[in-house]
C-alpha positions as a Python dict, from the first residue, in 0.01 Angstrom:
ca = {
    (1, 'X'): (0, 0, 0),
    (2, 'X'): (-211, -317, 81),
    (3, 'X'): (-617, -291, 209),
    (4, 'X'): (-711, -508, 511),
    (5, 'X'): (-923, -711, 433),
    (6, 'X'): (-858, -701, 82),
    (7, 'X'): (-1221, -744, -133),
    (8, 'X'): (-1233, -1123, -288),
    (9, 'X'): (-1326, -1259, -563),
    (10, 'X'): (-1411, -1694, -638),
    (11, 'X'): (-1451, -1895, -974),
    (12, 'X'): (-1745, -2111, -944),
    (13, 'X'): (-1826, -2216, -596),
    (14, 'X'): (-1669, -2129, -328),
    (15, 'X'): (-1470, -2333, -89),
    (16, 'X'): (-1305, -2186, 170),
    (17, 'X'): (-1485, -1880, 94),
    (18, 'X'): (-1813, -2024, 169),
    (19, 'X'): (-2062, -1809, 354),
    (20, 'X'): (-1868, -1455, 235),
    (21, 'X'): (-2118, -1440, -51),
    (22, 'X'): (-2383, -1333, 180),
    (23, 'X'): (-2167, -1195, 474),
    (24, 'X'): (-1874, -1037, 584),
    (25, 'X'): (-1710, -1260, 817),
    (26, 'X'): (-1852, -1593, 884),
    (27, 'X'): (-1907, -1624, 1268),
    (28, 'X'): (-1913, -1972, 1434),
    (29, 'X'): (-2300, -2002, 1421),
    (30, 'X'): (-2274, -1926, 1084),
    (31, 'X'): (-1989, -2119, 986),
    (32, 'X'): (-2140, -2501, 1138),
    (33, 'X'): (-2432, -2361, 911),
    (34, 'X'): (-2218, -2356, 656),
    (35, 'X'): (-1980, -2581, 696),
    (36, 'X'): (-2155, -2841, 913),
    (37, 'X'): (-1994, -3018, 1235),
    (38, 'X'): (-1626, -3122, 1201),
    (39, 'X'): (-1569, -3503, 1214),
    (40, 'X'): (-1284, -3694, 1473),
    (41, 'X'): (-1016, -3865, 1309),
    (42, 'X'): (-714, -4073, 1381),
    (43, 'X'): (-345, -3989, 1275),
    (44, 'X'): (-330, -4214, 991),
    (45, 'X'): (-687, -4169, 857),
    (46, 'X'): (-605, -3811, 839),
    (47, 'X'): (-221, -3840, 662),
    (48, 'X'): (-455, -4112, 390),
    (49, 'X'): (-673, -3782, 328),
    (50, 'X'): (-427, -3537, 298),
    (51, 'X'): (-278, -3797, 58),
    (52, 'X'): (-568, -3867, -139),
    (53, 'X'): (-606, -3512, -175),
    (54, 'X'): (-222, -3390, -249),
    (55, 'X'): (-259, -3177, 25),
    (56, 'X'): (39, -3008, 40),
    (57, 'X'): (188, -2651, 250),
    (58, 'X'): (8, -2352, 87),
    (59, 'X'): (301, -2114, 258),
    (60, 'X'): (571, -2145, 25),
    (61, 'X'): (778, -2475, 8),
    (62, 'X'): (439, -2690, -116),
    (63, 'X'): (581, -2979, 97),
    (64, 'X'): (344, -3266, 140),
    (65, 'X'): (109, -3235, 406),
    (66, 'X'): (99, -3604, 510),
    (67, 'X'): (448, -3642, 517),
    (68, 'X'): (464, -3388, 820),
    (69, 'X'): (179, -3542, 995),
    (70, 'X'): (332, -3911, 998),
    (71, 'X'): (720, -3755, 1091),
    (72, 'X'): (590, -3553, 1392),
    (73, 'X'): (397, -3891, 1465),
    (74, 'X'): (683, -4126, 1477),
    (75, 'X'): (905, -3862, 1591),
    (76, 'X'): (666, -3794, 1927),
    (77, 'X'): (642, -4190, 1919),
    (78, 'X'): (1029, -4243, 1942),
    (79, 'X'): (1110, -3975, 2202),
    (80, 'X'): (795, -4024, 2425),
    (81, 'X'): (682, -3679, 2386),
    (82, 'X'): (383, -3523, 2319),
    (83, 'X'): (379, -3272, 2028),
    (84, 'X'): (221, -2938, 1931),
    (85, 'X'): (40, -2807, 1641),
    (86, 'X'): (135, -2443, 1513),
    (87, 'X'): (-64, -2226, 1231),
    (88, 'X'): (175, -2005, 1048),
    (89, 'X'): (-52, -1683, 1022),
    (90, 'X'): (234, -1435, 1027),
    (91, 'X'): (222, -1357, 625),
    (92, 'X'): (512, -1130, 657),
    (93, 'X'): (558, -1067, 279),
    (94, 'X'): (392, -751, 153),
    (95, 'X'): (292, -931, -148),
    (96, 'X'): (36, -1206, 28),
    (97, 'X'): (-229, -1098, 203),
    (98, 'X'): (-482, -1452, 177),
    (99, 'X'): (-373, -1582, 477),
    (100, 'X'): (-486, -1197, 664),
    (101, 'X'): (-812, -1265, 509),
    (102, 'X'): (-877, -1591, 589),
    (103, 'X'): (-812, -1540, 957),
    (104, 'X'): (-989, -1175, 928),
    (105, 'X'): (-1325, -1351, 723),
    (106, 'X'): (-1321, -1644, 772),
    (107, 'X'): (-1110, -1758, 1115),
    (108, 'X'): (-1310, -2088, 1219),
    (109, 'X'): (-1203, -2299, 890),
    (110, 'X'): (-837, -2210, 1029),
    (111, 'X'): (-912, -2298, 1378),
    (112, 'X'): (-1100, -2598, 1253),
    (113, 'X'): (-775, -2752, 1063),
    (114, 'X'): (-607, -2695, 1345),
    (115, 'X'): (-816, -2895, 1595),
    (116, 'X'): (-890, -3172, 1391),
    (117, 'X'): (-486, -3234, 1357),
    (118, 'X'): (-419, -3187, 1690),
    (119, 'X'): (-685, -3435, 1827),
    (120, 'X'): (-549, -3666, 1546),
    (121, 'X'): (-237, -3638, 1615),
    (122, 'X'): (-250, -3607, 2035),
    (123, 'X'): (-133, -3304, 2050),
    (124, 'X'): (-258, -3122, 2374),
    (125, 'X'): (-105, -2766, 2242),
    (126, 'X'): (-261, -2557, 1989),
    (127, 'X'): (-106, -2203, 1895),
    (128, 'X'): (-143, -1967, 1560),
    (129, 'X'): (117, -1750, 1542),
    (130, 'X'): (32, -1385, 1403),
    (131, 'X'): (168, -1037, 1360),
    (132, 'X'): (-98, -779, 1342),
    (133, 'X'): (-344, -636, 1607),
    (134, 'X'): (-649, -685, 1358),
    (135, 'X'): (-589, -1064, 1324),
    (136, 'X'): (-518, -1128, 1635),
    (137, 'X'): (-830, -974, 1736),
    (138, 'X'): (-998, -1210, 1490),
    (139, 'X'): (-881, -1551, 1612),
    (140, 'X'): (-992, -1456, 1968),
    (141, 'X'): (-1307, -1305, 1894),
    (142, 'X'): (-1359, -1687, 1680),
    (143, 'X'): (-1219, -1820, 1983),
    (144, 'X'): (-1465, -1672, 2209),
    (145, 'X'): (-1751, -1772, 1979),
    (146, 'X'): (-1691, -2155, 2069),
    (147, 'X'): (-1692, -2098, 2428),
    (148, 'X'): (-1511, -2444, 2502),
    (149, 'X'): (-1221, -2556, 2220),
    (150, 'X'): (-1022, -2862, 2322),
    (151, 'X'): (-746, -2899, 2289),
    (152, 'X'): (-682, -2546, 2433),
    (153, 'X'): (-580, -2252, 2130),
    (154, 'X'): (-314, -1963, 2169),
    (155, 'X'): (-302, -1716, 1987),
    (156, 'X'): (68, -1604, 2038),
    (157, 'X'): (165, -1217, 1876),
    (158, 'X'): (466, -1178, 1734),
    (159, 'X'): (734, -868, 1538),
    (160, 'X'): (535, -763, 1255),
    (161, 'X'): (894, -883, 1038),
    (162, 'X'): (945, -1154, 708),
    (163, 'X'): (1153, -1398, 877),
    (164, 'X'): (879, -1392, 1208),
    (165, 'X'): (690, -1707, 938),
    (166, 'X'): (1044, -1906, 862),
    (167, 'X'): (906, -2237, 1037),
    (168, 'X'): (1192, -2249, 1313),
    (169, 'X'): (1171, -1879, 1393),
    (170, 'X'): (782, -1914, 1448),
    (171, 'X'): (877, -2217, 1670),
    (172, 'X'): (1117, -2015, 1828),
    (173, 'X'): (936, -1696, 1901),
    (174, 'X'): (596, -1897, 2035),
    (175, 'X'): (869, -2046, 2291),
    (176, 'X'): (1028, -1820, 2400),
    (177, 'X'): (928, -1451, 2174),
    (178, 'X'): (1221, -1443, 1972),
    (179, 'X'): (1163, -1480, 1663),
    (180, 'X'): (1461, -1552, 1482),
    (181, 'X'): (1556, -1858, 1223),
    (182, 'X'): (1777, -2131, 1420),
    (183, 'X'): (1955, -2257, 1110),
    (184, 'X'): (2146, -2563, 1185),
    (185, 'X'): (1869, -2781, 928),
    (186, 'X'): (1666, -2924, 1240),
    (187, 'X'): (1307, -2955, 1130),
    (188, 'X'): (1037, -2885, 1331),
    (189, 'X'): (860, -3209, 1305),
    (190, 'X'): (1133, -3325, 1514),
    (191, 'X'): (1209, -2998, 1717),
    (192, 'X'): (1001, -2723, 1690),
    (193, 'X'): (790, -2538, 1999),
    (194, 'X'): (955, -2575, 2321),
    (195, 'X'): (1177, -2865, 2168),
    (196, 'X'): (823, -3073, 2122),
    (197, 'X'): (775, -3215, 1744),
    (198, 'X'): (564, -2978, 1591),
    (199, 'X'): (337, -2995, 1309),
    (200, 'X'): (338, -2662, 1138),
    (201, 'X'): (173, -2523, 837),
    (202, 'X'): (18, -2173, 702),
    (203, 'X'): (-326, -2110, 749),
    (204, 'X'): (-472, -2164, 427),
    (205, 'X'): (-336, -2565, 461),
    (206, 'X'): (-473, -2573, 786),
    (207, 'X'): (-870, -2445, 646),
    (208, 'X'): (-838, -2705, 304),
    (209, 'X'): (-763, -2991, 566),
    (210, 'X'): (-1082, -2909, 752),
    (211, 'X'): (-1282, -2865, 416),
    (212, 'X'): (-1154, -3229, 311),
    (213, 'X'): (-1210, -3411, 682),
    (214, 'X'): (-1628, -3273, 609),
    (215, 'X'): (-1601, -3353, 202),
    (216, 'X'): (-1403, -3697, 205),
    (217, 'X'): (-1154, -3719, -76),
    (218, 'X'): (-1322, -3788, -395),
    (219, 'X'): (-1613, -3460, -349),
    (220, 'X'): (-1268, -3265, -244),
    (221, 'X'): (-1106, -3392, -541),
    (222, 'X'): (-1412, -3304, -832),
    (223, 'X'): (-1268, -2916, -795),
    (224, 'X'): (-964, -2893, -996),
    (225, 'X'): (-696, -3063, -1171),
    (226, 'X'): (-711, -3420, -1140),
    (227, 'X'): (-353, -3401, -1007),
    (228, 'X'): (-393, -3126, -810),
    (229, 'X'): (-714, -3099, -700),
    (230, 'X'): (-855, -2851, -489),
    (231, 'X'): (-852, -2482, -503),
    (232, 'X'): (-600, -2212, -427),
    (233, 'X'): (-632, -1866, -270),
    (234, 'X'): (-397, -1635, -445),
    (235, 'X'): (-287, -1250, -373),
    (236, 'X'): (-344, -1032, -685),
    (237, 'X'): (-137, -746, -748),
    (238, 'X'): (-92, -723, -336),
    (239, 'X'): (-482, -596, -348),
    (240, 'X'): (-686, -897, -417),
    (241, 'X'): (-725, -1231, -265),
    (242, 'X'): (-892, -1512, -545),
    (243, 'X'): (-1007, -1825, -477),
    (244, 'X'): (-1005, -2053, -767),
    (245, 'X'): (-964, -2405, -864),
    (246, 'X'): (-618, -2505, -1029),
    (247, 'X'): (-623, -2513, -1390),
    (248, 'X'): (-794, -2179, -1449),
    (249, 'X'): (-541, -1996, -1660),
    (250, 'X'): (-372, -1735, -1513),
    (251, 'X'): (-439, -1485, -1778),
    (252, 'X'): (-794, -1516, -1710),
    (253, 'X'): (-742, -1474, -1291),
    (254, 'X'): (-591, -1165, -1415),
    (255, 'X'): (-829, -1028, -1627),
    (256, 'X'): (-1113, -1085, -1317),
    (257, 'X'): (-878, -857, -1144),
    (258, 'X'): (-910, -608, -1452),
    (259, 'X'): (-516, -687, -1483),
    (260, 'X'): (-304, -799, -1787),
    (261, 'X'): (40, -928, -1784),
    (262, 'X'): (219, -639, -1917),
    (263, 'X'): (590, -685, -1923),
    (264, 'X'): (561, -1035, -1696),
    (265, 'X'): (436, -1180, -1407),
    (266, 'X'): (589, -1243, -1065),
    (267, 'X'): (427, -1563, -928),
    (268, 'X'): (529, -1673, -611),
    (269, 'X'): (598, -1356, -436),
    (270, 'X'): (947, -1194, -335),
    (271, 'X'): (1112, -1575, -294),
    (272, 'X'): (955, -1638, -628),
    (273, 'X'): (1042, -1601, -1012),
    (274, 'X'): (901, -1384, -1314),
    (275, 'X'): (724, -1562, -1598),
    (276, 'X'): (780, -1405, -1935),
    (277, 'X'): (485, -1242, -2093),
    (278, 'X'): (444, -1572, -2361),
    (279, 'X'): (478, -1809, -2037),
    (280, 'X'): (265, -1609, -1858),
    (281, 'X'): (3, -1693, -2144),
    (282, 'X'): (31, -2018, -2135),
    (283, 'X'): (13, -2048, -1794),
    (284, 'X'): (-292, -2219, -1546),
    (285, 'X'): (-296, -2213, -1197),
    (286, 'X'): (-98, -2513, -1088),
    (287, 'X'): (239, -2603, -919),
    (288, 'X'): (331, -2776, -1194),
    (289, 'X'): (240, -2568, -1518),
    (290, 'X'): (434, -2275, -1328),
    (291, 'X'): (716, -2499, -1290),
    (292, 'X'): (738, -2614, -1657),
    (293, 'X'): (708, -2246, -1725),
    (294, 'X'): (1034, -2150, -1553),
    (295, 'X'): (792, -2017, -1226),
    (296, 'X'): (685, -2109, -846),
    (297, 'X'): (331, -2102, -722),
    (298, 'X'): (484, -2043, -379),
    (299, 'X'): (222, -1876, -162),
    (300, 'X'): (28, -1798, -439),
    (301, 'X'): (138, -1394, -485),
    (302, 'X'): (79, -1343, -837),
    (303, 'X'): (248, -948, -955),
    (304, 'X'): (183, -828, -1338),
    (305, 'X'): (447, -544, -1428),
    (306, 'X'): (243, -268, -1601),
    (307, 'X'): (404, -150, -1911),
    (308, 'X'): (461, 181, -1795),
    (309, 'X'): (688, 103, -1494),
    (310, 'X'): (1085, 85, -1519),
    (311, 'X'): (1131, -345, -1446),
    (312, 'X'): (1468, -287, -1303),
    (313, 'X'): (1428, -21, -1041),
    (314, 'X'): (1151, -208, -949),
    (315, 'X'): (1349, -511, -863),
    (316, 'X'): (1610, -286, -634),
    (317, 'X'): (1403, -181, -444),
    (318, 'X'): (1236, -539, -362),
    (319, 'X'): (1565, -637, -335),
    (320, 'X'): (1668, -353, -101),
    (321, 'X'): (1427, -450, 65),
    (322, 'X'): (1477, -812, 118),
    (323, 'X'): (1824, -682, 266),
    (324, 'X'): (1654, -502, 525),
    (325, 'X'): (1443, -757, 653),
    (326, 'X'): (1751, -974, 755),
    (327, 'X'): (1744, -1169, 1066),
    (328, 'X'): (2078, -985, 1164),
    (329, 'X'): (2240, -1334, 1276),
    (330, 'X'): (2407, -1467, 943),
    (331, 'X'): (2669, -1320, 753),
    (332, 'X'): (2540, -1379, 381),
    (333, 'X'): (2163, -1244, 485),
    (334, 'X'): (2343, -939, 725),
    (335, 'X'): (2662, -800, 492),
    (336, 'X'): (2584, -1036, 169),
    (337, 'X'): (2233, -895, 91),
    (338, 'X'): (2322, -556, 89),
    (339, 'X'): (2603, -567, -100),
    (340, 'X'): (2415, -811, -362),
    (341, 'X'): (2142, -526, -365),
    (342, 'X'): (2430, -255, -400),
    (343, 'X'): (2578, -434, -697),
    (344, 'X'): (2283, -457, -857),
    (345, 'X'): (2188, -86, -815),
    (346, 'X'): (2526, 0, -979),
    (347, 'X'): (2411, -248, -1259),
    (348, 'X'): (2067, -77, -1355),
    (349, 'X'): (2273, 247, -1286),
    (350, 'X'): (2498, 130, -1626),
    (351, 'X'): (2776, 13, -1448),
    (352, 'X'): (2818, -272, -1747),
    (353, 'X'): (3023, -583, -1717),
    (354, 'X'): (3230, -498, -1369),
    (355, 'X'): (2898, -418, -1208),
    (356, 'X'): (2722, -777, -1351),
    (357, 'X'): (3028, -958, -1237),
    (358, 'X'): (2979, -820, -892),
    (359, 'X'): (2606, -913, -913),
    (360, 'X'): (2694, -1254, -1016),
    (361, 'X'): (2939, -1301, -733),
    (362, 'X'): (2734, -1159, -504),
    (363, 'X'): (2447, -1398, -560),
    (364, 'X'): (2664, -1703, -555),
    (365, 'X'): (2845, -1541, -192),
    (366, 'X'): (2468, -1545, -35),
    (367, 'X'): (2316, -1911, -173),
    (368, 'X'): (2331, -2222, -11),
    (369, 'X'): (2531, -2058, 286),
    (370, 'X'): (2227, -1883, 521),
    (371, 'X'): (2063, -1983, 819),
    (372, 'X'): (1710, -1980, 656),
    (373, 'X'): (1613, -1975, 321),
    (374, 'X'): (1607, -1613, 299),
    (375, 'X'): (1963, -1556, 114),
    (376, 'X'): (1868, -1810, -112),
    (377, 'X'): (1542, -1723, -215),
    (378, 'X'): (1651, -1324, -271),
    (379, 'X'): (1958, -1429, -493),
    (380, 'X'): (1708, -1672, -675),
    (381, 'X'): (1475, -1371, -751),
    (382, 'X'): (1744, -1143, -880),
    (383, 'X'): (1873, -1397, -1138),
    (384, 'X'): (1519, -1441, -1244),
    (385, 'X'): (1460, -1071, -1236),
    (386, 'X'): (1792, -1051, -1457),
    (387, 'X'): (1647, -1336, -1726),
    (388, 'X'): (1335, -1234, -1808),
    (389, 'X'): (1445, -839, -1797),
    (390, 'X'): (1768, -833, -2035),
    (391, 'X'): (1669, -623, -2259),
    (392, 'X'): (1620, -336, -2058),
    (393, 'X'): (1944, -465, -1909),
    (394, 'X'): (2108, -377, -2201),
    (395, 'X'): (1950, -68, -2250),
    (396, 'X'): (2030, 29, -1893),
    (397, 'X'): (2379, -71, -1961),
    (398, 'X'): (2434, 77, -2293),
    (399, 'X'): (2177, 319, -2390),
    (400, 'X'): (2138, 553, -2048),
    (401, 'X'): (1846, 387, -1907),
    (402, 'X'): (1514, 251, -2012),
    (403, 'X'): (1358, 581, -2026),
    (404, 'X'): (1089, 438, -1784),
    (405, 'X'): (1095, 599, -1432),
    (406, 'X'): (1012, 347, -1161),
    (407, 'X'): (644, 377, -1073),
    (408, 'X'): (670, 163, -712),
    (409, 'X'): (416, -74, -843),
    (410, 'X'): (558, -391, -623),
    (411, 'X'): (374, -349, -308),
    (412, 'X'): (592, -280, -8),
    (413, 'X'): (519, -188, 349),
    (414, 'X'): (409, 187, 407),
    (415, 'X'): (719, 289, 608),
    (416, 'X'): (669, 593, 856),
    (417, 'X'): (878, 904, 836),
    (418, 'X'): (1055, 1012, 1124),
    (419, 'X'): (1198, 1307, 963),
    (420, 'X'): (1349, 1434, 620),
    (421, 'X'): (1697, 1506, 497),
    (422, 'X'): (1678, 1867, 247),
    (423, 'X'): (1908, 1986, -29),
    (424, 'X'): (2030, 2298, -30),
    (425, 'X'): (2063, 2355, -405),
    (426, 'X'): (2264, 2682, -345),
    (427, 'X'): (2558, 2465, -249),
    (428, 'X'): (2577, 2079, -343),
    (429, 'X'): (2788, 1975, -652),
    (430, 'X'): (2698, 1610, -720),
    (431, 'X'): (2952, 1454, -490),
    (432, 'X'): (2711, 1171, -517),
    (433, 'X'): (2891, 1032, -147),
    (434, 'X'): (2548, 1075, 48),
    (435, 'X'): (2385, 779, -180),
    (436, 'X'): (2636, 573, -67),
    (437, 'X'): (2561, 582, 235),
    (438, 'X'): (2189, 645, 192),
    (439, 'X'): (2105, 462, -42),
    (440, 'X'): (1723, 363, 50),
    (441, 'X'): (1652, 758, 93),
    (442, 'X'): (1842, 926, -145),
    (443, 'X'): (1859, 862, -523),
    (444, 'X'): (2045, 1026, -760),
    (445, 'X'): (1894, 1196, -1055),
    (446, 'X'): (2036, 1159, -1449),
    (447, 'X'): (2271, 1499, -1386),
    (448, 'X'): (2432, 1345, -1073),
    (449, 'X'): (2224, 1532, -806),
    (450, 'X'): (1958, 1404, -597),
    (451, 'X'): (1617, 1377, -751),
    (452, 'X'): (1450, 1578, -501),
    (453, 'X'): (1483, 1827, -295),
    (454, 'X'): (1317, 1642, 54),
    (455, 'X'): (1372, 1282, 121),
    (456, 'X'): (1171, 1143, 411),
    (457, 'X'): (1366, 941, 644),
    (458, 'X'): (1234, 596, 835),
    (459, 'X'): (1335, 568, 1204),
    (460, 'X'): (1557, 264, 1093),
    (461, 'X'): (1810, 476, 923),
    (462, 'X'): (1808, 823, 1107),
    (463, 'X'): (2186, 685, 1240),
    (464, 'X'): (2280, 651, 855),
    (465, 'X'): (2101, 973, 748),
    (466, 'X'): (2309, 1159, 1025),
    (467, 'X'): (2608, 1011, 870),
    (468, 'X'): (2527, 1128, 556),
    (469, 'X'): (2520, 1475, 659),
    (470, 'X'): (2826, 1451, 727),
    (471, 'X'): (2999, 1343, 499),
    (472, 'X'): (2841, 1572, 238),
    (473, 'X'): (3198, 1787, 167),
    (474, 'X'): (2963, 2082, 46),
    (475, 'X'): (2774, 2113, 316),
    (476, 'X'): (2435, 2102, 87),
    (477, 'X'): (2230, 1817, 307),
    (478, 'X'): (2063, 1903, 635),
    (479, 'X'): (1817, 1703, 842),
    (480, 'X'): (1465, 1851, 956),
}
């Protein structure tokens, strides 16, 4: 559904989008020209700027950016080791895309952040992590461009898949190519790539740090809110990538976009919350003001619900969706996802009160009990989904529906058909048993039959369409 690169848009001057007003994609001639030369710094100097700045992860968590630098530090210090510096440029969520365009536009502010930490820090091993062929492409080209980069850079490709950018399954899958979450609550400033203490952040944190070791912290600082300074690149709508300094309200990022908040807003992506359409109002761009407002900046994905889509189908399938990116190693992510997504299909469905209950138990089953975050952060956008929406949880519950169909708006990845299952009309009767176990291909219709007549199938659940022939007692489902 997404673009690569997506266009972008800046309020007032641009940061790290410097040099895109004139060009494309900022080579390394053009980016010294822009930029200038980057300056040498030691491991404290640079953990005082980050500080002075509130530098903190622009991935997700927002954890403070100095605080990793001095724990990989003293960890490395205390075990005698030397450690490694990792850029998190997977962006696995369908919803972000700034990260893609930084590296695609604008790669040598990433690669700068990178260098400058590692020579702070003594690291001796560089490596961005990534997922698709185009950004990959990027770094090296950048790469190339520099002729001589010390220390040394990898650029390490790994599954195109949403848990690929959990910090210890980055770790893990630059060590050794798997790329699954560890779990077990070791951080990676202590143990990340090959057991080394790692530094890791996303690739926007890596290109602020290299704008603020050129600015200094008090030119860094006049952008923004005075206690958040700085700007932020967020994902519109899964189609635009805005830079803008904090304390812009949102409503106005929107409008730039030619976007209004509709029924609410999802800020912080698929791990994030909805804002209500009066929060949304009243909120700016800032960690803080979406906090107070009952929201997450996260990685900065900000989705508006048009009025004209159906909020609760929308919200399955994210959350059926969320299920099927599961590690496969954890039994809440694995079995408690799905069923968490099942319930809540049965829910928007009208199942009423027995249906809610399951919901409720199923997001309590999956939270606090995962190997990652994942579980969590899925059962944490449900509830939120199930807040700001009750209304048309009622009428789903009580009054047949919304009388919205669901319009897809959310973006999710464009999934490849590897075949269709067909109705023969002539002979099903509603058993309604093929949904159940097809569930992300076959939807039911208000008179109990499917909704349409062809239903193309993803490679992923060919096994589970088969099945679903099957069991159909009629004999009215065939696969072509």
């Amino acid at each position: 559904m997404s673009t690569y690169p997506p266009p972008v848009l800046w309020f007032g001057r641009p940061v790290l989008f410097a040099g895109l007003e004139s060009l494309y994609r900022v080579d390394y001639r053009s980016h010294l020209q822009v930029h200038g030369q980057l300056p040498s710094m030691g491991a404290e100097e640079l953990a005082e700027l980050a500080e002075n700045v509130d530098l903190r992860g622009r991935g997700g968590a927002g954890f403070p950016f100095a605080r990793k630098i001095r724990a990989v530090v003293k960890s490395a210090a205390r075990r005698r080791t030397t450690p490694v510096v990792v850029v998190n440029g997977t962006e696995g969520e369908p919803s972000c895309l700034k990260d893609t365009t930084l590296i695609l536009r604008a790669p040598h502010l990433v690669v700068d952040g990178a260098l400058i930490a590692a020579t702070a820090i003594g690291a001796e091993r560089v490596a961005i992590g990534v997922t698709r062929a185009d950004t990959e492409e990027s770094l090296r080209q950048a790469l190339a461009e520099r002729r001589s980069v010390k220390p040394p850079v990898e650029v390490v490709r790994l599954p195109e898949r949403f848990v690929t950018g959990e910090g210890s399954s980055l770790a893990r899958g630059i060590t050794n190519g798997i790329a699954l979450p560890r779990g077990g609550g070791v951080r990676t400033s202590d143990s990340g790539v090959g057991g080394a203490p790692t530094l890791l952040s996303n690739a926007e944190t890596y290109a602020q740090l290299a704008v603020a070791a050129r600015w200094g912290a008090l030119p860094y600082r006049e952008n923004g809110l005075p206690d958040e300074p700085g700007t932020v690149l967020l994902t519109i709508a899964g189609s635009t990538v805005v830079e803008t300094p904090t304390g812009v309200p949102l409503e106005t990022v929107l409008a730039a976009c030619e976007l209004d908040i509709g029924q609410g807003v999802l800020v912080g992506g698929y791990h994030g919350k909805w804002l209500t359409p009066d929060a949304a109002r009243q909120a700016v761009i800032s960690r803080q003001s979406f906090q107070r407002l009952g929201g997450a900046l996260g990685a900065g994905a900000i989705l508006p619900l048009p009025e004209t889509t159906c909020p609760l189908w929308e919200v399955v399938r994210i959350s059926r969706w969320m299920a099927d990116e599961t590690a496969g190693q954890c039994g809440p992510c694995y079995i408690g996802l799905p069923d968490l997504t099942s319930a809540l299909e049965d829910l928007v469905r009208g199942g009423g009160q027995r249906a809610l209950d399951r919901v409720q138990a199923g997001m309590q089953a999956v939270t606090g009990r995962g190997a990652c975050s994942h579980p969590d952060a899925a059962a944490r956008f449900v509830a939120s989904s199930l807040a700001v929406f009750d209304d048309d949880l009622v009428a789903h519950s009580y009054q047949g529906g919304c009388g919205r169909p669901s319009q897809d708006v959310l973006p999710l990845p464009e999934v490849e058909s590897a075949g269709s299952i067909v109705v023969d009309w002539t002979l099903c009767e509603a058993h309604g048993l093929c949904t159940g176990v097809l569930p992300d291909v076959i939807r039911l219709g208000p008179d109990g039959f499917p909704a349409a007549a062809v239903m193309p199938v993803p490679a992923r659940l060919l096994s589970q369409a088969a099945r679903a022939v099957d069991r159909c007692p009629a004999l009215a489902l065939r696969m072509q």
